[in-house]
Tab-separated table of C-alpha atoms in Angstrom:
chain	number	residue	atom	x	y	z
H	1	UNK	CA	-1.218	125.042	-29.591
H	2	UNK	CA	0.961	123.346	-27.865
H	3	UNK	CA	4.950	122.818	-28.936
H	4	UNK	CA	4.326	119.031	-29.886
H	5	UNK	CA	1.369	119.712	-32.347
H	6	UNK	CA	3.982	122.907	-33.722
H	7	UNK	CA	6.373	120.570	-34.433
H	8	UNK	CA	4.074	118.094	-35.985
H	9	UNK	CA	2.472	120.383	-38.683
H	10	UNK	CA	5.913	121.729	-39.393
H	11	UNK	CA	7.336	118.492	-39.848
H	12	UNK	CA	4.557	117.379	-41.915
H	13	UNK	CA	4.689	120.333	-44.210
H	14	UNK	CA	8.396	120.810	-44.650
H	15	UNK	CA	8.528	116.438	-45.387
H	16	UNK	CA	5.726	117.092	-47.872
H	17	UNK	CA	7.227	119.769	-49.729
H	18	UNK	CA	10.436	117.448	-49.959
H	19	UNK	CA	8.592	115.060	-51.169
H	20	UNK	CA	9.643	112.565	-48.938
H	21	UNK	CA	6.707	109.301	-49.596
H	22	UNK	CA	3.480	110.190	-47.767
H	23	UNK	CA	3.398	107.441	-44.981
H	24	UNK	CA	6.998	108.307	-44.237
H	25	UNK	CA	6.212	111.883	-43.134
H	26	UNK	CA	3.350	110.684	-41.414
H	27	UNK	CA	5.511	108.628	-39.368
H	28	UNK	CA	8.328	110.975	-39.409
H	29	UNK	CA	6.314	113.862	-38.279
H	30	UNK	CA	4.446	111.696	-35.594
H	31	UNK	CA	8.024	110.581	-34.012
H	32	UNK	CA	9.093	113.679	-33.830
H	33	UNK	CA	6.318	115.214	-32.317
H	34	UNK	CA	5.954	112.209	-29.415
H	35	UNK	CA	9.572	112.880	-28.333
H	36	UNK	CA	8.561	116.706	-27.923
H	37	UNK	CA	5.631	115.931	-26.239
H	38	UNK	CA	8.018	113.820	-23.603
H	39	UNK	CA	7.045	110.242	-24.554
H	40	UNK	CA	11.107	108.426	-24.516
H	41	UNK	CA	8.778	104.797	-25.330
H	42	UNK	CA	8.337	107.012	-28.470
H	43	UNK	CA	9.484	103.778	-30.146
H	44	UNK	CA	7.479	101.384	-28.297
H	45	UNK	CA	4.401	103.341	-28.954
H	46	UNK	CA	3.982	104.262	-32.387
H	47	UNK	CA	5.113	100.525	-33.118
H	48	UNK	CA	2.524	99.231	-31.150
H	49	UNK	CA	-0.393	102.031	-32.736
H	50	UNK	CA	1.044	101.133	-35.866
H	51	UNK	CA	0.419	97.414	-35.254
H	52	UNK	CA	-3.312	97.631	-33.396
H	53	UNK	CA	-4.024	99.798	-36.128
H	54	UNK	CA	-3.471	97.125	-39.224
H	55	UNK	CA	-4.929	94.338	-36.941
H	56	UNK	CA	-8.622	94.408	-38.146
H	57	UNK	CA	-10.365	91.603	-39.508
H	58	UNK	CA	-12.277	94.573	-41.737
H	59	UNK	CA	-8.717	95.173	-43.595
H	60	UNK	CA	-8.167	92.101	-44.525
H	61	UNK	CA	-10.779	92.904	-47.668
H	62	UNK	CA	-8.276	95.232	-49.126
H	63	UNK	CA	-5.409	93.020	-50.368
H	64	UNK	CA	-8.439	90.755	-52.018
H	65	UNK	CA	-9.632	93.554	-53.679
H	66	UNK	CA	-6.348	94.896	-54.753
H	67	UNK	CA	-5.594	91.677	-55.857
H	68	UNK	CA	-8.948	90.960	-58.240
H	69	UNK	CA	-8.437	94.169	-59.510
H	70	UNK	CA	-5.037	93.232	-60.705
H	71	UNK	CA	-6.499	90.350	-62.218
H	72	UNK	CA	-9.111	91.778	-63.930
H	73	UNK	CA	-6.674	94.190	-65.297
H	74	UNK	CA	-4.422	92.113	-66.702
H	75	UNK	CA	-7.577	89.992	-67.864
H	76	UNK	CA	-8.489	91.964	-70.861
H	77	UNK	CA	-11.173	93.457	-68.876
H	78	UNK	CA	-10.656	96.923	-69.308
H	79	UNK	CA	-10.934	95.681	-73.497
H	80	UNK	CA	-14.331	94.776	-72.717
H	81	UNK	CA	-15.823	97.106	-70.627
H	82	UNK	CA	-14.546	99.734	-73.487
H	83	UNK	CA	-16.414	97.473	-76.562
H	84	UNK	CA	-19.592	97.217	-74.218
H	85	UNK	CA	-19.376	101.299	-73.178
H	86	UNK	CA	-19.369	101.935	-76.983
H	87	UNK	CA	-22.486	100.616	-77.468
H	88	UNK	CA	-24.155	101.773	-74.928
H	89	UNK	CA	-23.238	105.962	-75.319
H	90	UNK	CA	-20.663	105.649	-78.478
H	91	UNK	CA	-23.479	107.239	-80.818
H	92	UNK	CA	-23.840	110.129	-78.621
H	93	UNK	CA	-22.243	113.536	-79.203
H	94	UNK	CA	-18.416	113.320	-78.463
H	95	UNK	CA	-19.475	109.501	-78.248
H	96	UNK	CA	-16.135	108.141	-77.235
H	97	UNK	CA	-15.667	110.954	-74.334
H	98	UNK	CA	-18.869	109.404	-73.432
H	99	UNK	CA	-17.335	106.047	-73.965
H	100	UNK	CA	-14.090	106.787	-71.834
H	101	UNK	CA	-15.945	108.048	-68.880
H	102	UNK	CA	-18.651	104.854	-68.517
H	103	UNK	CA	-15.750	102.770	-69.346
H	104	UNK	CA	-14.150	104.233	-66.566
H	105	UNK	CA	-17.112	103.967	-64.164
H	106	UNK	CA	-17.129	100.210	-65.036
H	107	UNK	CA	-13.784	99.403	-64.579
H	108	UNK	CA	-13.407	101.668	-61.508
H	109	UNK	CA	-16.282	100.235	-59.981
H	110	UNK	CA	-14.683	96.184	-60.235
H	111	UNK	CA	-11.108	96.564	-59.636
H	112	UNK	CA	-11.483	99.902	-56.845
H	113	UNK	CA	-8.651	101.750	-57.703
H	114	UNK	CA	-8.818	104.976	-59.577
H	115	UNK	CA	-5.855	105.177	-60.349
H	116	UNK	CA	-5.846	101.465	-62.207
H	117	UNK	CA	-8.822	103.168	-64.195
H	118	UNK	CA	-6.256	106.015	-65.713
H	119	UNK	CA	-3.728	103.662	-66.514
H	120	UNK	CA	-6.415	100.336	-67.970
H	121	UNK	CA	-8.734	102.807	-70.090
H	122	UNK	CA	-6.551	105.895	-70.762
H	123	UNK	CA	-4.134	103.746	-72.666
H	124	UNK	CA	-6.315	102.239	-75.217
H	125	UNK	CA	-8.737	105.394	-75.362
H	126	UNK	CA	-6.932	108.406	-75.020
H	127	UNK	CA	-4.750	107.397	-78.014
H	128	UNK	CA	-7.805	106.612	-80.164
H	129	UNK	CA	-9.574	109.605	-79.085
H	130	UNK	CA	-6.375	111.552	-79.990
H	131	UNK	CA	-6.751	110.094	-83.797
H	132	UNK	CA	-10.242	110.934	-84.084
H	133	UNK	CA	-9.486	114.701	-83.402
H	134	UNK	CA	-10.169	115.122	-79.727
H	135	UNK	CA	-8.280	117.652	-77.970
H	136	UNK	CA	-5.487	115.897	-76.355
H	137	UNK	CA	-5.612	117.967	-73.134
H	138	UNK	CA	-9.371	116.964	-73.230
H	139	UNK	CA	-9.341	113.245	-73.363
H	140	UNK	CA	-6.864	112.998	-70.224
H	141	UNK	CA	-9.308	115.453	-68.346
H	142	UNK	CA	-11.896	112.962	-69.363
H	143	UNK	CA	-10.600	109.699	-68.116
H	144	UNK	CA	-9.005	111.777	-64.926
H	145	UNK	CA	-12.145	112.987	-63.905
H	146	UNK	CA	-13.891	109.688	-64.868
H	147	UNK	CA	-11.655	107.702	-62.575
H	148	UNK	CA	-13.108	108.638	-59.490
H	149	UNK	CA	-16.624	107.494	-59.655
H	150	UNK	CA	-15.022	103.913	-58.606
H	151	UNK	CA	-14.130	105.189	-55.263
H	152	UNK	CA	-18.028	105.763	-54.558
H	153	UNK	CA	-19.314	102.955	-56.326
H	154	UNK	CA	-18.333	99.454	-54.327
H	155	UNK	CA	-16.114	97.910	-53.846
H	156	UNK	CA	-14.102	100.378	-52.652
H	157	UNK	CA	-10.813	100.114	-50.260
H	158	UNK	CA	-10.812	103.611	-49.218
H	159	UNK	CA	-15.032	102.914	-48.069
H	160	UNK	CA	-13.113	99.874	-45.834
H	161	UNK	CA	-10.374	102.270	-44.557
H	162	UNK	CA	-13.511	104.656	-43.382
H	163	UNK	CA	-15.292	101.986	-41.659
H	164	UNK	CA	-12.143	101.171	-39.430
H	165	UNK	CA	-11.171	104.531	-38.538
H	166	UNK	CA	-14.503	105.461	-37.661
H	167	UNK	CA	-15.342	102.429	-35.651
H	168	UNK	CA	-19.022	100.254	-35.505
H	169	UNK	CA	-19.923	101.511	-38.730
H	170	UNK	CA	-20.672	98.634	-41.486
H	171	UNK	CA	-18.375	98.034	-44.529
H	172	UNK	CA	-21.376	96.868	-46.154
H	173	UNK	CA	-24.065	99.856	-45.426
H	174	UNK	CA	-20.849	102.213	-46.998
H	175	UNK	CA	-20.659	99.858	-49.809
H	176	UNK	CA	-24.418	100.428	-50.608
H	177	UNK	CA	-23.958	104.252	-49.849
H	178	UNK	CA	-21.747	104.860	-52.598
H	179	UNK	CA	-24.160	103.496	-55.057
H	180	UNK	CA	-26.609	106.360	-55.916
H	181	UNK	CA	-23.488	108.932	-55.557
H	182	UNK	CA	-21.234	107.468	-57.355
H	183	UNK	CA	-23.609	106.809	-60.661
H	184	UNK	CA	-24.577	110.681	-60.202
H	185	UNK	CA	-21.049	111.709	-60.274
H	186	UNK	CA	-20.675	109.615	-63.427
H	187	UNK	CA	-23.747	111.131	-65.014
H	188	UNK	CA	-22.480	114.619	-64.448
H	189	UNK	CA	-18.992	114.398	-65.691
H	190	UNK	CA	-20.807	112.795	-68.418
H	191	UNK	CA	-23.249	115.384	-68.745
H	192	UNK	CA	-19.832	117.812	-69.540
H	193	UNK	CA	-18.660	115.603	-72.111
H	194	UNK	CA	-21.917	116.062	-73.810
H	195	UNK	CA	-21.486	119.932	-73.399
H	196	UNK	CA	-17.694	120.523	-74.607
H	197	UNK	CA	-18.349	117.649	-77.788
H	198	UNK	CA	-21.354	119.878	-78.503
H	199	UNK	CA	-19.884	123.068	-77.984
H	200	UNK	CA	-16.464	121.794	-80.738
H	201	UNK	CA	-18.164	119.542	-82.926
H	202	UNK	CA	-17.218	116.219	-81.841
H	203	UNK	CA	-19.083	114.260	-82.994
H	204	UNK	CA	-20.449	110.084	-82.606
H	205	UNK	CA	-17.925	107.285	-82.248
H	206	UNK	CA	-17.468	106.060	-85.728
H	207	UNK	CA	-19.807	102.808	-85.864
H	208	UNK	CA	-17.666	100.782	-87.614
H	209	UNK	CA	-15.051	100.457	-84.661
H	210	UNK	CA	-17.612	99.163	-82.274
H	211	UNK	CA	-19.342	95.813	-82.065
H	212	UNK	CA	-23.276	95.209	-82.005
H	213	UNK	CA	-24.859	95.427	-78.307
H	214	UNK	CA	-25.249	91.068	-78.038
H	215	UNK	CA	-21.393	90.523	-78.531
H	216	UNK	CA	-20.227	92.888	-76.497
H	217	UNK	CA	-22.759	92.004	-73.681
H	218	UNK	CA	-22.059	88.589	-73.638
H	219	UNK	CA	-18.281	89.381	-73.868
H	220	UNK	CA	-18.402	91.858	-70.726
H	221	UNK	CA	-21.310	90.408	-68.565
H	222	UNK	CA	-19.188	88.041	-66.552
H	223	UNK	CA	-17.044	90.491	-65.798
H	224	UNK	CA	-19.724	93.127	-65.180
H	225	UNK	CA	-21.406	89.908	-62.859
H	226	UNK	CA	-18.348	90.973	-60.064
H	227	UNK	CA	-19.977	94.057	-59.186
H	228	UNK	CA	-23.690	92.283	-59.209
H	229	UNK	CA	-22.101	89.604	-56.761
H	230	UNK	CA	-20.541	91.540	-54.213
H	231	UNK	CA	-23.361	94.288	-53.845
H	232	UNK	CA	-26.306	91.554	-54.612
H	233	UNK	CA	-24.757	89.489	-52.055
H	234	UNK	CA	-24.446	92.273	-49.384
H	235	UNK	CA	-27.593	93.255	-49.933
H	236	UNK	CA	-29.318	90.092	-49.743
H	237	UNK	CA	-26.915	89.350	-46.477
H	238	UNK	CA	-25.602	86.021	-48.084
H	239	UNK	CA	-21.973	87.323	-47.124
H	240	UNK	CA	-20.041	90.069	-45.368
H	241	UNK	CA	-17.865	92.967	-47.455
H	242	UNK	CA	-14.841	90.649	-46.240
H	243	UNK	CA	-16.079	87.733	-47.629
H	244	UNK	CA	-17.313	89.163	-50.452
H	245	UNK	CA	-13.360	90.406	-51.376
H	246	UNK	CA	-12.416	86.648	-51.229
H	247	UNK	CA	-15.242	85.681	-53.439
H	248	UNK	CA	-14.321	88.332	-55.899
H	249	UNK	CA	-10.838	86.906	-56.082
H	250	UNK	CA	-12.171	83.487	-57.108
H	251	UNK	CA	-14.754	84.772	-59.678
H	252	UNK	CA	-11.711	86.920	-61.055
H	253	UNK	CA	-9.040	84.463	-61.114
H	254	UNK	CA	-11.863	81.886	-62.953
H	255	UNK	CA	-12.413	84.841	-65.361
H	256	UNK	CA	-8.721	86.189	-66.155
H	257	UNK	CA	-7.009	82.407	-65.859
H	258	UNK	CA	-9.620	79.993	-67.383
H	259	UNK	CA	-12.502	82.093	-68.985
H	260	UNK	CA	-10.672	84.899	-70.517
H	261	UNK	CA	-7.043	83.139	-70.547
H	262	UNK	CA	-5.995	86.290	-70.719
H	263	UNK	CA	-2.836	85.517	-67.926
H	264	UNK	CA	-0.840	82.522	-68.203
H	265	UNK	CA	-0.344	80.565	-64.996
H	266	UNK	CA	3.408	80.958	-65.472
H	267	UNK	CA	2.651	85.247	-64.830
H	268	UNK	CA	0.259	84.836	-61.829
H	269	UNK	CA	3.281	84.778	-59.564
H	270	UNK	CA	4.481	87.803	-60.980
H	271	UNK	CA	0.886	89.237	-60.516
H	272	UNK	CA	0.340	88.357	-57.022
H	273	UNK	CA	3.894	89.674	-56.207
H	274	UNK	CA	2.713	92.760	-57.342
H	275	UNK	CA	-0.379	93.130	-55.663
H	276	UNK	CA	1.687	92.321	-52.401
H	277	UNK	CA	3.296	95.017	-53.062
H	278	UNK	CA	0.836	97.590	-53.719
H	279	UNK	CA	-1.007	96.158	-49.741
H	280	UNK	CA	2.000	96.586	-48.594
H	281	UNK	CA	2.312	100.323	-49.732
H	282	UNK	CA	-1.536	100.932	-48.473
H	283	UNK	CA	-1.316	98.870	-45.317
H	284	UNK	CA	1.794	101.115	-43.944
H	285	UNK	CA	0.053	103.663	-44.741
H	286	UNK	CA	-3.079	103.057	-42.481
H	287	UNK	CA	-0.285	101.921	-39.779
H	288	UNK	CA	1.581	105.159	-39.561
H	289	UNK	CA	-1.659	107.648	-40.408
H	290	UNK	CA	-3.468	105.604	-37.538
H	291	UNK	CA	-0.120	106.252	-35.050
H	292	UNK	CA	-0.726	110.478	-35.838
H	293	UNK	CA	-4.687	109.700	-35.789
H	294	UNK	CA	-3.590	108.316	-32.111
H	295	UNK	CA	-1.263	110.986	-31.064
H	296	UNK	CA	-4.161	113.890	-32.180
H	297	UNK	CA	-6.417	111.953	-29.997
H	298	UNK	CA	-4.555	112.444	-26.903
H	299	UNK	CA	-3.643	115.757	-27.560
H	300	UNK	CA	-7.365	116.283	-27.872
H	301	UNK	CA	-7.339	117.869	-30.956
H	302	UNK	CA	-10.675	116.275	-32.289
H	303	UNK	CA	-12.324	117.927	-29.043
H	304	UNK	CA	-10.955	120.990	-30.115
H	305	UNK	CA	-11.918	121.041	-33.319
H	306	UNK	CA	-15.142	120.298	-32.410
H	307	UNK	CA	-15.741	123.081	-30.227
H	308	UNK	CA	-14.344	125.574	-32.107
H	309	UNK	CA	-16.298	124.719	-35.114
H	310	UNK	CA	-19.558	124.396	-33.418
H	311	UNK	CA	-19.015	127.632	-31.537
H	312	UNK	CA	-18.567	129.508	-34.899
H	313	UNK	CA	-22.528	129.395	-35.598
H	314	UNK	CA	-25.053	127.157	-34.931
H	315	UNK	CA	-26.170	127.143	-38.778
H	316	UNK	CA	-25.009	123.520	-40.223
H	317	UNK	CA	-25.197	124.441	-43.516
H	318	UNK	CA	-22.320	126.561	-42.692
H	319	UNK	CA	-20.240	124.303	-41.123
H	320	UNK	CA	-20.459	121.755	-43.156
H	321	UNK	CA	-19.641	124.305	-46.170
H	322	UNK	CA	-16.308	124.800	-43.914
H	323	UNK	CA	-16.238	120.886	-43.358
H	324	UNK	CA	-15.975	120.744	-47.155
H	325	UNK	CA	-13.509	123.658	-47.974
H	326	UNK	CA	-11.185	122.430	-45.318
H	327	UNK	CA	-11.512	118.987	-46.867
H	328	UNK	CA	-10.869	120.383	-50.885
H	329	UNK	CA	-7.568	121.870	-49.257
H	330	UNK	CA	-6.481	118.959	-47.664
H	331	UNK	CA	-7.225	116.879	-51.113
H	332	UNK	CA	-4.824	118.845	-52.771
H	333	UNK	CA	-1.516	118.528	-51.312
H	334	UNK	CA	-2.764	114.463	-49.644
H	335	UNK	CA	-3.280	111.488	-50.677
H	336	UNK	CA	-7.099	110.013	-50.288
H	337	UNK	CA	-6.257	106.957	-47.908
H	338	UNK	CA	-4.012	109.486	-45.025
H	339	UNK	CA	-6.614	111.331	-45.176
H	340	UNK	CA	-9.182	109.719	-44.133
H	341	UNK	CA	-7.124	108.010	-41.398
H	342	UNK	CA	-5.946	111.462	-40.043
H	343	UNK	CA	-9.359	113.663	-40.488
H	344	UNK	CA	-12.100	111.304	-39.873
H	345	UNK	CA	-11.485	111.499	-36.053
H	346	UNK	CA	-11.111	115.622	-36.206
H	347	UNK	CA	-14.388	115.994	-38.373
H	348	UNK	CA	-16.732	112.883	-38.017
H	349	UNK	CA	-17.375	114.425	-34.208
H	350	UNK	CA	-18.288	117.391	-35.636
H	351	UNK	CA	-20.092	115.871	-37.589
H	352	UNK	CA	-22.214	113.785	-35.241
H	353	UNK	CA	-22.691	117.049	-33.411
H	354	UNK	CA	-24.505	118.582	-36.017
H	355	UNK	CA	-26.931	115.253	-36.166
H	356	UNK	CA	-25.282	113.886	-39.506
H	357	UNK	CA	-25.093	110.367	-40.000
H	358	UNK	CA	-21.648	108.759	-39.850
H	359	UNK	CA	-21.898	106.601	-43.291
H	360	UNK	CA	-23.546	110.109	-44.678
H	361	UNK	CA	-20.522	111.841	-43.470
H	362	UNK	CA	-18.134	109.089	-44.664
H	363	UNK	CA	-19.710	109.373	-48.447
H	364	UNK	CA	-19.332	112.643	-48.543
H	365	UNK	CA	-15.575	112.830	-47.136
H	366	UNK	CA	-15.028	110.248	-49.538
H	367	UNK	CA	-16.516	111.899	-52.719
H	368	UNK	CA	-14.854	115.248	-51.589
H	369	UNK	CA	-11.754	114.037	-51.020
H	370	UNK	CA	-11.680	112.206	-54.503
H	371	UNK	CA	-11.576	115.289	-55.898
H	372	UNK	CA	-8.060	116.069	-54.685
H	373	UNK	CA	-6.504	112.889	-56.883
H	374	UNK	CA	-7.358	115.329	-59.860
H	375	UNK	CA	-6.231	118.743	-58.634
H	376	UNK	CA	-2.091	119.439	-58.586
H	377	UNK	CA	0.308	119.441	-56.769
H	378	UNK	CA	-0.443	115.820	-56.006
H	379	UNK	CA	-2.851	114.509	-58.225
H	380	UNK	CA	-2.690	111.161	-58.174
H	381	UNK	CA	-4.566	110.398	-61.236
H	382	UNK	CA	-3.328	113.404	-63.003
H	383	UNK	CA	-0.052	112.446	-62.728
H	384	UNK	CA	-1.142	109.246	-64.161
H	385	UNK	CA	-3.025	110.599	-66.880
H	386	UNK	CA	-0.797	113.093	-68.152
H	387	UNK	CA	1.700	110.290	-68.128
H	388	UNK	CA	-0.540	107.692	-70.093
H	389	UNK	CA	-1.380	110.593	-72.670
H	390	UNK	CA	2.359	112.458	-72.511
H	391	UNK	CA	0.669	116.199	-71.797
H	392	UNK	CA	1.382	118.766	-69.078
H	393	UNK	CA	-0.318	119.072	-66.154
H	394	UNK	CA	-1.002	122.902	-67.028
H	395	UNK	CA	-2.975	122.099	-70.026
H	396	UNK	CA	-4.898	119.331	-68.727
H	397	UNK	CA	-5.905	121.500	-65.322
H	398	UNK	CA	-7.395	124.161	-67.973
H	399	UNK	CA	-9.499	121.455	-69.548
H	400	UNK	CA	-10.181	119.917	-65.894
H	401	UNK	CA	-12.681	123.420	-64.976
H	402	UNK	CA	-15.796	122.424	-65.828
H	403	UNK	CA	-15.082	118.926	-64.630
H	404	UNK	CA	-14.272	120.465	-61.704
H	405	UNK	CA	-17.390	122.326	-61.234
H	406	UNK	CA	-19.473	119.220	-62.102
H	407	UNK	CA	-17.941	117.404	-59.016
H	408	UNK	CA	-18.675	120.503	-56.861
H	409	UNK	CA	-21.862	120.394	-57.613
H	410	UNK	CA	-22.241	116.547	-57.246
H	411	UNK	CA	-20.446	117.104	-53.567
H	412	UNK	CA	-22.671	120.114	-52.457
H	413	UNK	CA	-25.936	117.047	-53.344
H	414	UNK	CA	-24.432	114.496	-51.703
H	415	UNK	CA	-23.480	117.115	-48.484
H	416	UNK	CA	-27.426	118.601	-48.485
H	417	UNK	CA	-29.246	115.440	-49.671
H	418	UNK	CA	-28.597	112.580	-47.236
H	419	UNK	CA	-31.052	110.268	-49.080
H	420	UNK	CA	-29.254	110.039	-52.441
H	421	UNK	CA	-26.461	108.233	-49.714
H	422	UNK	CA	-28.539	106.690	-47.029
H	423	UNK	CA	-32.075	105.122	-48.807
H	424	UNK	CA	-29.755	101.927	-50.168
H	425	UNK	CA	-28.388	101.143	-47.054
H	426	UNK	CA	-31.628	102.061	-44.661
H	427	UNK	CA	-34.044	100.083	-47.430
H	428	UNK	CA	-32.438	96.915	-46.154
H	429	UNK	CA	-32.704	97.044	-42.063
């Protein structure tokens, strides 16, 4: 190793455990290592990676998907979604942990932020699943866990962020890739909601709290019609995942503004404000993770990596087993979108090696590192969650086991079964 990676992961750790923001130690930690390795332009350089890095027509989806998520947010979608859920799974057993997790899928799935699911469905169900008995440690697990299943079911920003880093692969062949994983995740996570409500006696959502299946169809469908645009129109090739983020701004803006009127014209500059904001927070991000992605380039680390892992064994089960513990660890203490900007170079060639295809791999690094915004220390939807329903983290992480286990389980199909990702986006070439 030489003395400029040293200084790097040291930097890197010991800003972490300040907790100094993420994309500041990534920067940080990149600077300092640059002047070690002897590059005075140190300056000149990283500014420049930074800037070639956010110049990509492909990025320009993300701040029109951050921004119809807003809308849709403050739209009285996540309302909706919840009255439609209800009917669909509410009569099941613990029907509104059933409820909270679809609800979450849905909303997850159109605005494409997890984290927006915690916060849009945890505060209107957590408190009612609270009255009706639930374990309150419980119903943040649920909508946690439930969160997640919008990263892998489009649109997705972090899917965009992938494509970028890992060059010539389509935005729209990740978009369909996440379909068929995503909806199994949900299932699953499901599928332990079913188990624990059995296992304590909750029971069905009381029927009188939840409207008949026309209503709330008709209330949610245009809302619901997002997602069928932007896949239906990638997969039909009528427009590109880029274009498909502008034309989910429109249909959201007609929705929250003169369908719903949900958000007064006099609050939409407040609203856009915001979602400038939150870009601005995820595009510095991708500009200082793609400077380190840079520097690890030219110290040849991906090479390295490489090498070393292939020269373990030639058994790719294995190595991909290792792929995925390395990537559980890195979840934990990382934020999804640095992640993916710093890894993807160090595994994906690993990856390729072993004959894996890259929008396979990208799925899976996706789904696996998803897991990490509901472990501690740095949870992002935990964090959320246990704010939304005012519980420690310690009492929700006990509750969060056999969620856990679920998406294990879910990750090892995805890792061994590369059709559940790749049939969708293959069907259409």
């Amino acid at each position: 190793m030489t003395l400029g990676l040293a200084i790097l992961i040291v930097a890197f750790i010991s800003l972490l455990l300040l907790e100094v923001p993420v994309a500041f130690v990534v920067g940080i930690a990149t600077a300092l290592a640059a002047l070690a390795l002897g590059n005075h332009g140190v300056a000149e350089a990283i500014s420049s990676d930074m800037a070639n890095a956010v110049d990509e027509f492909a990025l320009l989806a993300i701040p029109f998907f951050i921004l119809a998520g807003d809308l849709m947010g403050a739209g009285g979608l996540a309302r909706r979604l919840i009255n439609f859920a209800s009917v669909i799974v509410g009569r099941l057993p613990g029907g509104l942990s059933m409820v909270n997790t679809l609800s979450c899928m849905l909303f997850g799935s159109i605005s494409g932020s997890a984290a927006a699911a915690v916060s849009s469905i945890g505060n209107t169900l957590i408190p009612e699943m609270n009255k009706k008995g639930y374990d309150k440690d419980f119903n943040v697990a649920v909508t946690t866990s439930g969160s997640i299943t919008g990263l892998l079911i489009p649109p997705s920003n972090v899917m965009i962020v992938f494509a970028v880093v890992a060059a010539n692969i389509s935005v729209s062949d990740l978009f369909l890739a996440g379909v068929f994983p995503g909806l199994l995740l949900g299932l699953a996570l499901m599928g332990v909601c079913v188990i624990v409500s059995l296992k304590r006696g909750y029971g069905a959502a009381p029927d009188a709290t939840f409207p008949k299946l026309w209503p709330s169809l008709v209330s949610a469908l245009p809302s619901l019609m997002l997602v069928v645009i932007v896949i239906g129109g990638i997969f039909k090739g009528w427009f590109t995942a880029t274009e498909a983020s502008a034309i989910a701004v429109v249909w959201a803006f007609l929705l929250a503004v003169v369908f719903y009127r949900e958000i007064p014209l006099k609050e939409l500059g407040a609203l856009i404000a915001r979602s400038a904001r939150t870009t601005g927070v995820v595009m510095l991000l991708i500009a200082t993770s793609s400077a380190m992605s840079q520097l690890l380039t030219a110290e040849r680390v991906p090479q390295m990596v490489s090498a070393t892992m292939l020269a373990l064994s030639e058994n790719p089960i294995l190595i991909l087993l290792i792929i995925n513990v390395v990537l559980l660890l890195v979840g934990t203490f990382m934020d999804i979108t640095p992640a993916i900007l710093i890894f993807t170079p160090i595994f994906l060639p690993v990856a390729i090696g072993l004959g894996m295809d890259p929008i396979h791999f990208g799925i899976l690094m996706i789904a696996n590192l998803s897991i990490g915004l509901c472990t501690p220390p740095v949870g992002t939807c935990l964090f959320v969650g246990c704010s939304v329903g005012k519980t420690r983290i310690a009492g929700v992480s006990r509750e969060m086991i056999p969620f856990y286990i679920a998406m294990i389980v879910v990750l090892m199909v995805i890792t061994f079964w590369p059709s559940l990702s790749l049939w969708l986006p293959n069907s259409i070439k």
